[in-house]
Coordinates of C-alpha atoms in Angstrom, one line a residue:
M1 CA 18.1 -11.7 113.3
M2 CA 17.2 -15.5 112.9
V3 CA 18.8 -16.5 116.2
K4 CA 16.9 -13.4 117.9
R5 CA 13.5 -15.0 116.6
R6 CA 14.2 -18.3 117.9
A7 CA 15.2 -17.2 121.2
R8 CA 12.0 -15.1 121.4
T9 CA 9.8 -18.3 120.0
F10 CA 11.5 -20.5 122.6
A11 CA 11.0 -18.0 125.3
L12 CA 7.1 -17.4 124.7
I13 CA 6.4 -21.4 124.3
S14 CA 8.2 -21.7 127.8
L15 CA 6.1 -19.0 129.5
I16 CA 2.9 -20.7 127.9
C17 CA 4.1 -24.0 129.2
L18 CA 4.8 -22.6 132.6
F19 CA 1.7 -20.9 132.8
G20 CA -0.3 -24.1 132.0
M21 CA 1.6 -25.9 134.6
V22 CA 0.8 -23.3 137.3
F23 CA -2.9 -23.2 136.2
G24 CA -3.4 -27.0 136.2
Q25 CA -1.7 -27.4 139.6
S26 CA -3.9 -24.6 141.1
T27 CA -7.0 -25.9 139.7
A28 CA -6.1 -29.4 141.0
L29 CA -5.2 -27.9 144.4
S30 CA -8.5 -25.8 144.7
R31 CA -10.3 -28.9 143.9
D32 CA -8.8 -30.7 146.7
T33 CA -9.1 -27.8 149.1
I34 CA -12.9 -27.5 148.4
K35 CA -14.5 -29.6 151.0
H36 CA -17.7 -31.7 150.4
P37 CA -20.9 -30.5 152.4
R38 CA -21.3 -34.2 153.9
V39 CA -17.6 -34.4 154.6
G40 CA -18.0 -31.0 156.6
E41 CA -21.3 -32.4 158.3
L42 CA -19.5 -35.7 159.3
E43 CA -16.5 -33.6 160.9
E44 CA -18.9 -31.4 162.8
Y45 CA -20.7 -34.7 164.2
L46 CA -17.3 -36.2 165.1
R47 CA -16.3 -32.9 166.8
R48 CA -19.4 -32.7 168.8
V49 CA -18.9 -36.5 170.1
A50 CA -15.4 -35.8 171.2
E51 CA -16.3 -32.6 172.8
N52 CA -19.1 -34.1 174.8
H53 CA -16.8 -36.9 176.1
V54 CA -13.7 -34.5 176.9
Q55 CA -16.2 -32.1 178.8
G56 CA -17.5 -34.8 180.6
R57 CA -14.1 -36.3 181.7
F58 CA -12.5 -33.0 182.4
P59 CA -15.4 -30.3 183.1
N60 CA -13.2 -27.7 184.6
Q61 CA -10.0 -28.1 182.4
P62 CA -9.9 -25.9 178.8
H63 CA -9.5 -27.7 175.8
S64 CA -10.2 -27.7 172.0
I65 CA -10.7 -30.3 169.2
R66 CA -10.1 -30.4 165.5
V67 CA -11.4 -33.5 163.4
S68 CA -10.3 -34.1 159.8
V69 CA -12.0 -36.4 157.6
E70 CA -10.5 -37.9 154.3
P71 CA -13.4 -39.2 152.1
L72 CA -13.3 -42.2 149.7
F73 CA -15.4 -41.2 146.5
R74 CA -16.5 -44.0 144.2
Y75 CA -15.8 -41.8 141.0
E76 CA -12.0 -41.4 142.2
A77 CA -11.7 -45.0 141.4
D78 CA -13.1 -45.0 137.7
D79 CA -10.7 -46.4 135.1
G80 CA -11.6 -43.7 132.6
G81 CA -14.0 -43.9 129.6
D82 CA -15.9 -41.3 127.9
D83 CA -17.8 -40.4 130.7
S84 CA -15.4 -40.8 133.4
A85 CA -15.4 -38.5 136.3
Q86 CA -11.6 -38.3 136.5
G87 CA -10.5 -34.7 136.8
E88 CA -12.8 -32.0 136.9
D89 CA -16.6 -33.3 137.0
L90 CA -18.4 -30.8 134.7
P91 CA -22.2 -30.8 134.2
G92 CA -23.6 -32.7 131.5
L93 CA -25.8 -35.8 130.2
Y94 CA -23.9 -39.1 130.7
L95 CA -26.1 -42.1 129.6
S96 CA -24.0 -44.6 131.3
R97 CA -23.9 -42.8 134.7
E98 CA -26.4 -42.8 137.3
E99 CA -27.8 -39.9 138.8
I100 CA -26.3 -40.6 142.2
R101 CA -23.1 -42.2 142.0
D102 CA -21.5 -41.9 145.4
E103 CA -23.0 -42.1 149.1
W104 CA -21.5 -38.9 149.9
D105 CA -23.8 -37.1 147.2
D106 CA -27.0 -39.1 148.4
P107 CA -28.7 -36.8 151.1
A108 CA -30.6 -39.7 152.3
T109 CA -27.5 -41.5 153.6
S110 CA -26.7 -41.1 157.2
I111 CA -24.0 -40.1 159.1
H112 CA -23.1 -43.6 160.5
Q113 CA -23.4 -45.1 156.9
L114 CA -20.8 -42.3 155.7
M115 CA -18.2 -43.8 158.3
A116 CA -17.7 -46.6 156.2
R117 CA -16.8 -44.4 153.3
V118 CA -13.8 -43.0 154.7
R119 CA -10.2 -43.2 154.0
K120 CA -8.9 -41.8 157.4
I121 CA -10.0 -39.7 160.3
K122 CA -7.7 -37.6 162.3
V123 CA -8.5 -36.0 165.5
E124 CA -6.5 -33.5 167.4
V125 CA -7.3 -32.9 171.1
N126 CA -5.5 -29.8 172.7
L127 CA -5.3 -29.9 176.4
P128 CA -3.3 -28.4 179.4
N129 CA -0.2 -29.7 180.2
I130 CA -1.0 -30.3 183.8
L131 CA -2.4 -33.6 182.9
S132 CA -0.3 -36.9 183.6
D133 CA 0.6 -39.2 181.0
D134 CA -1.8 -41.8 182.4
E135 CA -4.8 -39.1 182.2
V136 CA -3.8 -38.7 178.5
D137 CA -3.4 -42.1 177.6
E138 CA -6.8 -42.5 178.9
I139 CA -8.4 -39.6 177.3
K140 CA -6.8 -41.1 173.8
A141 CA -8.2 -44.4 174.3
S142 CA -11.9 -43.4 175.5
V143 CA -12.0 -40.7 172.7
Q144 CA -11.1 -43.2 170.3
A145 CA -13.8 -45.6 171.5
A146 CA -16.4 -42.6 172.0
M147 CA -16.0 -41.7 168.1
G148 CA -16.0 -45.2 167.0
L149 CA -12.7 -44.8 165.3
I150 CA -10.7 -47.8 163.7
S151 CA -7.1 -48.2 165.0
G152 CA -4.6 -48.4 162.4
R153 CA -6.7 -46.3 160.0
D154 CA -7.7 -43.4 162.1
S155 CA -5.5 -41.5 164.5
V156 CA -5.8 -39.5 167.9
E157 CA -3.5 -37.1 168.7
I158 CA -3.1 -35.3 172.2
V159 CA -1.4 -32.1 172.1
R160 CA -0.4 -30.5 175.6
R161 CA -0.5 -26.8 175.5
Q162 CA 1.1 -24.2 178.0
W163 CA -2.1 -22.7 179.0
K164 CA -2.0 -20.5 182.1
A165 CA -4.4 -21.3 185.0
T166 CA -6.8 -18.7 185.7
E167 CA -8.4 -19.6 188.9
N168 CA -8.7 -16.1 190.5
G169 CA -10.3 -15.1 187.4
M170 CA -12.7 -17.6 187.0
S171 CA -13.7 -16.9 190.6
L172 CA -13.8 -13.1 189.8
N173 CA -15.8 -13.9 186.8
L174 CA -18.4 -16.1 188.8
M175 CA -18.9 -13.7 191.3
L176 CA -19.8 -11.0 188.7
L177 CA -22.1 -13.4 187.0
A178 CA -23.7 -14.2 190.1
G179 CA -24.1 -10.6 191.2
L180 CA -25.5 -10.3 187.5
I181 CA -28.1 -13.0 187.8
G182 CA -29.3 -11.8 191.4
L183 CA -29.8 -8.2 189.6
M184 CA -31.7 -10.0 186.9
M185 CA -33.9 -11.9 189.2
T186 CA -34.8 -8.7 191.1
A187 CA -35.6 -6.8 188.0
A188 CA -37.7 -10.0 186.8
Q189 CA -39.5 -10.1 190.3
F190 CA -40.3 -6.5 189.9
M191 CA -41.6 -6.9 186.5
I192 CA -43.7 -10.0 187.6
A193 CA -45.1 -8.0 190.4
Q194 CA -46.1 -5.1 188.2
K195 CA -48.1 -7.3 185.7
S196 CA -49.7 -9.1 188.5
T197 CA -50.8 -5.7 189.5
A198 CA -51.9 -4.7 186.1
R199 CA -53.8 -8.1 185.7
I200 CA -55.5 -7.8 188.8
A201 CA -56.6 -4.0 188.1
T202 CA -57.9 -5.3 184.5
A203 CA -60.1 -8.1 186.2
L204 CA -61.5 -5.7 188.5
K205 CA -62.4 -3.3 185.7
G206 CA -64.0 -5.7 183.8
I207 CA -66.3 -7.3 186.5
N208 CA -69.6 -6.7 185.5
I209 CA -72.6 -8.0 187.6
N210 CA -76.0 -7.6 186.2
T211 CA -78.0 -9.4 188.7
S212 CA -77.5 -6.8 191.2
S213 CA -77.4 -3.1 190.6
N214 CA -75.9 -2.7 194.2
V215 CA -73.2 -4.9 193.0
A216 CA -73.0 -3.1 189.9
S217 CA -72.2 0.3 191.8
V218 CA -69.4 -1.3 193.8
A219 CA -67.5 -2.5 190.8
G220 CA -68.4 0.8 189.0
G221 CA -67.0 2.8 192.0
L222 CA -63.9 0.5 192.0
G223 CA -63.4 0.9 188.2
G224 CA -63.6 4.7 188.6
G225 CA -61.8 5.1 191.7
G226 CA -64.8 7.1 193.1
G227 CA -67.1 4.7 194.9
G228 CA -70.6 6.0 194.1
G229 CA -73.6 4.8 196.0
S230 CA -75.7 4.2 192.8
S231 CA -75.2 2.6 189.5
G232 CA -75.0 6.4 187.9
G233 CA -72.6 7.5 190.5
G234 CA -70.3 4.7 189.7
G235 CA -70.4 5.6 186.0
G236 CA -69.4 9.1 186.8
G237 CA -66.6 8.1 188.9
G238 CA -65.7 6.0 185.9
A239 CA -65.5 9.0 183.5
S240 CA -63.8 11.1 185.9
A241 CA -61.0 8.5 186.5
K242 CA -59.9 8.6 182.8
G243 CA -58.0 12.0 183.6
E244 CA -56.4 10.7 186.6
D245 CA -52.8 9.8 187.4
A246 CA -52.3 6.1 186.5
E247 CA -50.3 5.4 190.0
A248 CA -53.5 6.8 191.9
S249 CA -55.5 4.1 189.7
D250 CA -53.7 1.4 190.7
V251 CA -53.7 2.3 194.4
N252 CA -57.6 2.2 194.2
M253 CA -57.5 -1.1 192.4
L254 CA -55.5 -2.9 194.9
D255 CA -57.4 -1.4 198.0
P256 CA -58.5 -4.5 200.1
M257 CA -61.7 -2.9 201.1
K258 CA -62.8 -2.3 197.6
M259 CA -61.8 -5.8 196.6
R260 CA -63.7 -7.3 199.1
D261 CA -66.6 -5.3 198.4
V262 CA -66.5 -6.8 194.8
V263 CA -66.0 -10.6 196.4
V264 CA -68.9 -10.0 198.7
G265 CA -71.2 -8.6 195.8
M266 CA -70.3 -11.7 193.7
I267 CA -71.2 -14.1 196.4
G268 CA -74.3 -12.2 197.1
A269 CA -75.3 -12.8 193.5
L270 CA -74.6 -16.4 193.5
E271 CA -76.8 -16.9 196.8
K272 CA -79.6 -15.3 195.1
D273 CA -79.4 -17.8 192.3
P274 CA -82.0 -20.5 193.2
C275 CA -80.2 -22.7 190.8
F276 CA -76.8 -22.6 192.1
P277 CA -74.8 -24.8 192.6
T278 CA -75.1 -26.9 189.6
L279 CA -72.6 -29.7 188.4
A280 CA -70.5 -27.1 186.6
D281 CA -70.1 -24.9 189.6
I282 CA -69.3 -27.9 191.9
L283 CA -66.4 -28.9 189.4
A284 CA -65.2 -25.5 189.1
L285 CA -65.1 -25.3 193.1
D286 CA -63.4 -28.9 193.2
D287 CA -60.8 -27.9 190.9
L288 CA -59.9 -24.9 193.1
G289 CA -59.9 -26.8 196.1
T290 CA -58.0 -29.7 194.7
K291 CA -54.9 -27.3 193.7
N292 CA -55.3 -25.1 197.0
V293 CA -57.4 -25.8 200.0
R294 CA -56.6 -22.5 201.5
R295 CA -57.5 -20.5 198.6
M296 CA -60.8 -22.4 198.5
G297 CA -61.4 -21.7 202.3
V298 CA -61.1 -18.0 201.7
I299 CA -64.1 -18.1 199.0
L300 CA -66.0 -20.5 201.4
D301 CA -65.6 -18.1 204.4
E302 CA -67.9 -15.4 202.4
F303 CA -70.7 -17.4 201.8
S304 CA -73.5 -17.7 204.3
A305 CA -74.4 -20.8 206.7
N306 CA -77.0 -22.2 204.3
T307 CA -74.9 -22.0 201.4
R308 CA -71.9 -23.4 203.0
N309 CA -74.0 -26.3 204.3
K310 CA -75.5 -27.0 200.7
L311 CA -72.1 -27.0 199.5
F312 CA -70.8 -29.4 201.7
S313 CA -73.7 -31.6 201.6
Y314 CA -72.6 -32.3 197.7
G315 CA -69.0 -33.1 198.8
T316 CA -67.2 -36.3 197.9
S317 CA -64.7 -38.2 199.9
A318 CA -61.9 -35.8 199.1
S319 CA -60.3 -34.5 202.0
W320 CA -60.6 -30.8 201.1
W321 CA -64.5 -30.8 200.8
I322 CA -64.1 -30.8 204.8
D323 CA -60.7 -29.1 205.3
S324 CA -61.5 -26.3 203.3
F325 CA -64.6 -25.2 205.6
Y326 CA -61.9 -24.9 208.3
M327 CA -59.5 -22.8 206.2
S328 CA -60.8 -19.3 207.2
G329 CA -58.9 -16.1 207.2
G330 CA -56.5 -14.7 204.4
Q331 CA -57.3 -12.4 201.1
V332 CA -58.7 -13.3 197.9
D333 CA -56.3 -13.6 195.4
Y334 CA -56.2 -13.2 191.4
I335 CA -57.0 -16.9 191.1
A336 CA -60.0 -17.2 193.4
L337 CA -61.4 -14.0 192.0
M338 CA -61.2 -15.4 188.6
T339 CA -63.1 -18.4 189.9
L340 CA -65.7 -16.5 191.4
Q341 CA -66.2 -14.4 188.1
K342 CA -66.6 -17.9 186.3
L343 CA -69.3 -18.8 188.7
V344 CA -71.2 -15.5 188.1
R345 CA -70.9 -15.5 184.5
A346 CA -72.3 -19.1 184.2
K347 CA -75.8 -19.4 182.8
R348 CA -78.3 -21.6 184.7
V349 CA -81.4 -22.7 183.4
P350 CA -84.4 -22.9 185.9
E351 CA -86.2 -25.6 184.0
E352 CA -82.9 -27.8 184.3
A353 CA -82.6 -27.5 188.1
A354 CA -83.7 -31.3 188.6
W355 CA -81.5 -32.5 185.9
N356 CA -78.4 -30.5 187.2
Q357 CA -79.2 -31.9 190.9
L358 CA -79.3 -35.6 189.3
L359 CA -75.7 -34.8 187.7
T360 CA -74.3 -33.6 190.9
L361 CA -75.8 -36.6 193.0
V362 CA -74.4 -39.1 190.3
W363 CA -70.8 -37.5 190.0
R364 CA -70.1 -37.4 193.8
M365 CA -70.8 -41.4 194.1
E366 CA -67.4 -42.1 192.9
D367 CA -66.4 -45.7 193.6
R368 CA -70.1 -46.7 193.7
L369 CA -71.0 -45.1 190.3
V370 CA -70.2 -48.3 188.3
G371 CA -72.8 -50.4 190.2
F372 CA -75.4 -47.5 190.2
M373 CA -75.1 -47.3 186.3
K374 CA -75.7 -51.0 186.0
D375 CA -78.9 -50.9 188.4
I376 CA -80.5 -47.9 186.5
G377 CA -80.1 -49.8 183.2
E378 CA -78.3 -48.6 179.8
K379 CA -80.9 -46.7 178.4
R380 CA -81.2 -44.3 181.2
A381 CA -77.5 -44.4 182.1
I382 CA -75.9 -43.3 178.7
P383 CA -77.7 -39.6 178.7
I384 CA -76.3 -39.3 182.2
L385 CA -72.9 -40.4 181.6
A386 CA -72.9 -38.2 178.3
A387 CA -73.5 -35.0 180.6
L388 CA -70.7 -36.0 182.7
P389 CA -66.9 -35.0 182.3
K390 CA -65.3 -37.6 180.0
S391 CA -62.8 -38.0 182.6
V392 CA -65.6 -39.7 184.8
S393 CA -68.0 -40.9 182.2
V394 CA -65.8 -43.3 179.9
P395 CA -63.9 -45.2 182.6
V396 CA -67.3 -45.9 184.3
A397 CA -68.7 -47.0 180.8
K398 CA -66.2 -49.2 180.0
K399 CA -66.8 -51.4 183.2
A400 CA -70.4 -50.8 183.4
F401 CA -71.3 -51.5 179.6
P402 CA -68.3 -53.0 177.9
G403 CA -70.0 -53.6 174.5
S404 CA -71.5 -49.9 174.3
W405 CA -69.4 -47.5 176.0
G406 CA -68.0 -46.2 172.6
I407 CA -71.1 -44.2 171.8
L408 CA -69.7 -41.5 174.4
L409 CA -66.9 -40.7 172.1
N410 CA -69.3 -39.9 169.5
P411 CA -68.9 -35.9 169.0
A412 CA -72.6 -36.0 167.4
L413 CA -74.2 -37.6 170.3
P414 CA -77.4 -35.6 171.1
E415 CA -77.4 -34.0 174.5
D416 CA -80.7 -35.9 175.4
K417 CA -82.2 -35.6 179.2
L418 CA -84.4 -38.0 180.9
A419 CA -88.1 -37.6 181.5
E420 CA -89.1 -35.6 184.5
K421 CA -90.4 -39.1 185.9
D422 CA -87.2 -41.0 185.3
I423 CA -85.1 -37.9 186.9
A424 CA -87.2 -38.2 190.0
D425 CA -86.8 -41.8 190.1
V426 CA -82.9 -41.7 189.7
I427 CA -82.6 -38.9 192.3
E428 CA -84.5 -41.0 194.7
R429 CA -82.2 -44.1 194.1
A430 CA -79.0 -41.9 194.2
M431 CA -80.1 -40.6 197.6
K432 CA -80.7 -43.7 198.9
L433 CA -77.5 -45.1 197.8
N434 CA -75.4 -42.3 198.6
P435 CA -77.2 -39.6 200.8
L436 CA -76.0 -36.2 201.2
R437 CA -73.4 -35.3 203.9
D438 CA -74.8 -34.0 207.2
P439 CA -73.5 -30.6 208.0
M440 CA -73.5 -31.6 211.6
I441 CA -70.2 -33.5 210.7
L442 CA -68.4 -30.1 210.3
S443 CA -69.0 -29.4 214.3
T444 CA -67.1 -32.5 215.4
Y445 CA -65.0 -33.1 212.6
K446 CA -62.2 -30.9 213.9
K447 CA -62.0 -33.1 217.2
E448 CA -62.1 -36.3 215.4
R449 CA -59.7 -35.3 212.5
E450 CA -56.5 -36.7 214.2
L451 CA -58.2 -40.0 215.2
L452 CA -59.2 -40.5 211.4
G453 CA -55.4 -39.8 210.5
F454 CA -54.5 -42.6 212.9
L455 CA -57.0 -45.1 211.8
N456 CA -56.2 -44.7 208.4
Q457 CA -52.7 -46.1 209.4
A458 CA -53.6 -48.3 212.0
E459 CA -53.6 -52.4 211.9
P460 CA -57.0 -54.1 211.3
K461 CA -57.4 -55.5 214.9
E462 CA -56.5 -52.2 216.6
E463 CA -58.9 -50.4 214.2
E464 CA -61.5 -52.9 215.1
E465 CA -60.9 -52.1 219.0
I466 CA -61.4 -48.2 218.5
Y467 CA -64.5 -48.6 216.5
A468 CA -66.1 -50.8 219.1
A469 CA -65.1 -48.2 221.8
L470 CA -66.7 -45.4 219.9
P471 CA -70.1 -44.1 220.6
E472 CA -72.7 -44.7 218.3
S473 CA -73.1 -41.0 217.5
S474 CA -69.8 -40.6 216.4
N475 CA -69.3 -39.1 213.2
I476 CA -66.3 -41.5 212.3
F477 CA -68.7 -44.2 211.0
R478 CA -70.1 -41.6 208.6
L479 CA -66.6 -40.1 207.4
R480 CA -65.0 -43.3 206.9
P481 CA -66.3 -46.9 206.6
P482 CA -64.3 -49.2 208.7
F483 CA -61.8 -51.2 206.8
F484 CA -61.1 -54.0 209.2
R485 CA -64.8 -55.5 208.5
F486 CA -63.1 -56.5 205.0
F487 CA -61.3 -59.6 206.5
N488 CA -64.4 -60.4 208.7
Q489 CA -66.4 -61.1 205.5
S490 CA -67.1 -64.3 203.8
R491 CA -65.1 -65.8 200.8
D492 CA -67.7 -64.4 198.2
V493 CA -67.7 -61.0 199.6
I494 CA -64.0 -60.8 199.7
K495 CA -63.9 -62.0 196.0
K496 CA -66.4 -59.4 195.1
V497 CA -64.3 -56.6 196.6
T498 CA -60.9 -57.6 194.9
K499 CA -62.7 -58.0 191.4
D500 CA -63.2 -54.1 191.6
L501 CA -59.5 -53.5 192.8
D502 CA -56.5 -54.0 190.5
L503 CA -53.4 -55.9 191.9
D504 CA -51.6 -52.7 193.0
R505 CA -54.4 -51.7 195.2
I506 CA -54.9 -55.0 196.7
A507 CA -51.2 -55.1 197.6
V508 CA -51.6 -51.6 199.2
A509 CA -54.5 -53.0 201.1
L510 CA -52.6 -55.8 202.6
Y511 CA -49.7 -53.6 203.4
G512 CA -49.2 -53.8 207.4
V513 CA -51.9 -56.6 207.7
D514 CA -51.4 -59.9 209.9
A515 CA -50.6 -62.9 207.8
T516 CA -53.5 -64.8 208.7
L517 CA -55.6 -62.0 207.8
R518 CA -53.8 -61.6 204.6
M519 CA -54.3 -65.3 203.5
K520 CA -57.9 -64.8 203.6
V521 CA -57.7 -62.4 200.7
L522 CA -54.7 -64.4 198.8
E523 CA -57.1 -67.5 198.8
V524 CA -59.7 -65.9 196.6
L525 CA -57.0 -65.0 193.9
N526 CA -55.6 -67.4 191.2
E527 CA -52.1 -68.5 191.8
K528 CA -50.6 -66.1 189.5
Q529 CA -52.4 -63.1 191.3
S530 CA -51.5 -64.3 194.3
F531 CA -47.9 -64.6 193.8
M532 CA -47.8 -60.7 192.1
V533 CA -49.5 -59.4 194.9
T534 CA -47.3 -61.2 197.6
E535 CA -44.3 -59.9 195.6
K536 CA -45.5 -56.5 196.1
V537 CA -46.5 -56.8 199.6
T538 CA -42.8 -58.0 200.0
K539 CA -41.4 -54.7 198.3
F540 CA -43.4 -52.6 200.4
E541 CA -41.4 -53.8 203.4
K542 CA -38.3 -52.1 202.1
N543 CA -40.2 -49.1 200.5
P544 CA -43.6 -48.5 202.2
P545 CA -46.5 -47.0 200.0
D546 CA -47.5 -43.3 200.1
P547 CA -49.6 -42.8 203.5
K548 CA -52.0 -40.7 201.1
L549 CA -52.5 -43.8 198.7
L550 CA -52.7 -46.2 201.8
S551 CA -55.6 -44.0 203.3
Q552 CA -57.3 -43.8 199.9
T553 CA -57.0 -47.4 199.6
R554 CA -58.5 -48.4 203.0
L555 CA -61.3 -46.0 202.5
Q556 CA -62.1 -47.5 199.2
V557 CA -62.1 -51.1 200.4
G558 CA -64.3 -50.0 203.3
A559 CA -66.8 -48.2 201.1
L560 CA -66.9 -51.4 198.6
V561 CA -67.7 -53.6 201.6
E562 CA -70.3 -51.3 202.8
D563 CA -72.0 -51.4 199.4
I564 CA -72.0 -55.1 198.9
L565 CA -73.7 -55.6 202.5
E566 CA -76.1 -53.0 201.7
K567 CA -77.4 -54.6 198.4
Q568 CA -77.3 -58.0 200.1
K569 CA -79.5 -56.4 203.1
R570 CA -81.9 -55.1 200.4
S571 CA -82.1 -58.3 198.5
G572 CA -82.6 -60.4 201.8
E573 CA -79.2 -62.0 201.7
E574 CA -77.1 -62.0 204.9
E575 CA -73.3 -62.7 205.3
A576 CA -72.1 -63.9 208.7
P577 CA -68.6 -62.8 209.5
I578 CA -65.9 -65.5 209.3
A579 CA -63.9 -66.6 212.4
D580 CA -60.6 -68.3 212.6
E581 CA -60.5 -71.7 210.7
T582 CA -61.1 -74.1 213.5
A583 CA -64.2 -72.2 214.4
E584 CA -65.3 -72.0 210.7
G585 CA -64.7 -75.9 210.4
E586 CA -67.0 -76.4 213.3
S587 CA -69.9 -74.0 212.5
T588 CA -69.8 -75.5 208.9
E589 CA -70.1 -78.8 210.2
A590 CA -73.1 -77.9 212.4
A591 CA -74.6 -76.1 209.8
S592 CA -74.4 -78.5 207.2
E593 CA -76.2 -81.2 209.8
E594 CA -79.1 -78.7 210.2
S595 CA -79.4 -78.2 206.8
T596 CA -79.4 -81.9 206.1
D597 CA -82.2 -82.3 208.7
D598 CA -84.3 -79.4 207.2
S599 CA -83.4 -79.5 203.3
G600 CA -81.7 -82.7 202.5
D601 CA -78.4 -84.0 201.6
D602 CA -77.8 -81.5 198.7
S603 CA -77.9 -78.5 200.9
G604 CA -75.7 -80.0 203.6
D605 CA -73.1 -80.7 200.8
Q606 CA -73.1 -77.0 199.7
Q607 CA -72.6 -75.7 203.2
N608 CA -69.7 -78.4 203.6
A609 CA -68.2 -77.1 200.4
A610 CA -68.4 -73.7 201.5

């Protein structure tokens, strides 16, 4: 009996010890297999780096990548102690332990910093066996360099797999994918067409013109599908249309004749408004014409001749102000219809007609606006600039009034208007400086359009010959100030023009110009500016500037010269054209001798210095 009891006791103790050993090993194993979240984050980051590199090197080859990171924790190196973290780290309060004891536990530690707290990184790249040994060695070295691994510590293993090629299957899949994409694009186009139809129908339903009962009847007839001859008839048609089929309603909405009736009615309402156009109207038309000249031409084609001439007279140097008047024909689309609706709904106050005319005249000055603001004075200029768009007023104010332009950025700036006397004076000055465009230009513009395009690219000497051969009645003089005249001016005039241009514009203006004429401009610049402009012009020989930019720059230079000469003419100054250097020396010498006889030695010295 005693022997049996001892055997049972020994067996029980053995089972308890075995269970403890198994439980301890499983706990340690589970602790080792549970991955730290930041370790997984680092592995995913490295896998993406390797994936992008292999995909870029072999874009058409299948591959798979696995990354394993063995982290180095600080608390694994602790030697013990009451609060040592060896073994299972249970929650508790340890006075000698910091809150964050390891970089892996700190969420603020970056991925690149964690790369320094790694025991080993193992990368396994699976590639098809069709690759050569050289390619395998190359990808192994390049992956190690791309991932920033350390040779000797980290390892990259390339495993070749027996993957079957599926070129035919891939081709079939590509064909099916292309067919599916084609069907989806067709369906998308159909849905877009349906939505566009619905939007146009909704827009036409919502048009409400109160300025004319005739127009209201047309809009009511269009909305109801009946087209009654009066306001009441239109309303009845709208009520009856509620019970009609939706498809029939859509057909009526897209009827070109009814859409044209609405457009004609809207334009008629605008022409009856004595305050049309205001600056807001001109800006809306300018935005439409800048984006699409033909769409603007369709709208202008519906206006009467008087209104067309009035709109043309307020035009700027932008080409669409002329081109759009020749873009006749076509159908009004949704965007053009929305622009017309915006113009019809705009509120115009008759008492502000003179003020709106002043703003329009000031807006169309373009490059002349800075000088004009200086002439009328800051007191009158600030209210005008405050009423203009910020894209126009802020750059002008910074040049005209460097010390006080910031007032325009104040949202609480009162919208003051000038007195009637000041408005009349500013309008008169604006008309003298930049007269309205003559509608007669339209009659001959079509014939001279090709010549204008040629002049914008011609050399100054050739341009001068063409201007000399043109009749005095030619509209070329009105449409395009001559560019060649810039090189025939005095040093002071050339210097004034260059002050209003940046170095890029000066370089564009000197492109394709003879070296002798080019030197006249470079001489008025300082040494640094002259060097930079010369470098830019040299680069243009390989990469010529945009023809549109070249045309705009020459127009700007010609306009600046014309403004300066006009101011000198008004102030009694006269500038003689500069001839070649030899003639200049002789004329200067003669002038100095005459001035010495008349005015003394000082005046003669000034002439010789010039």
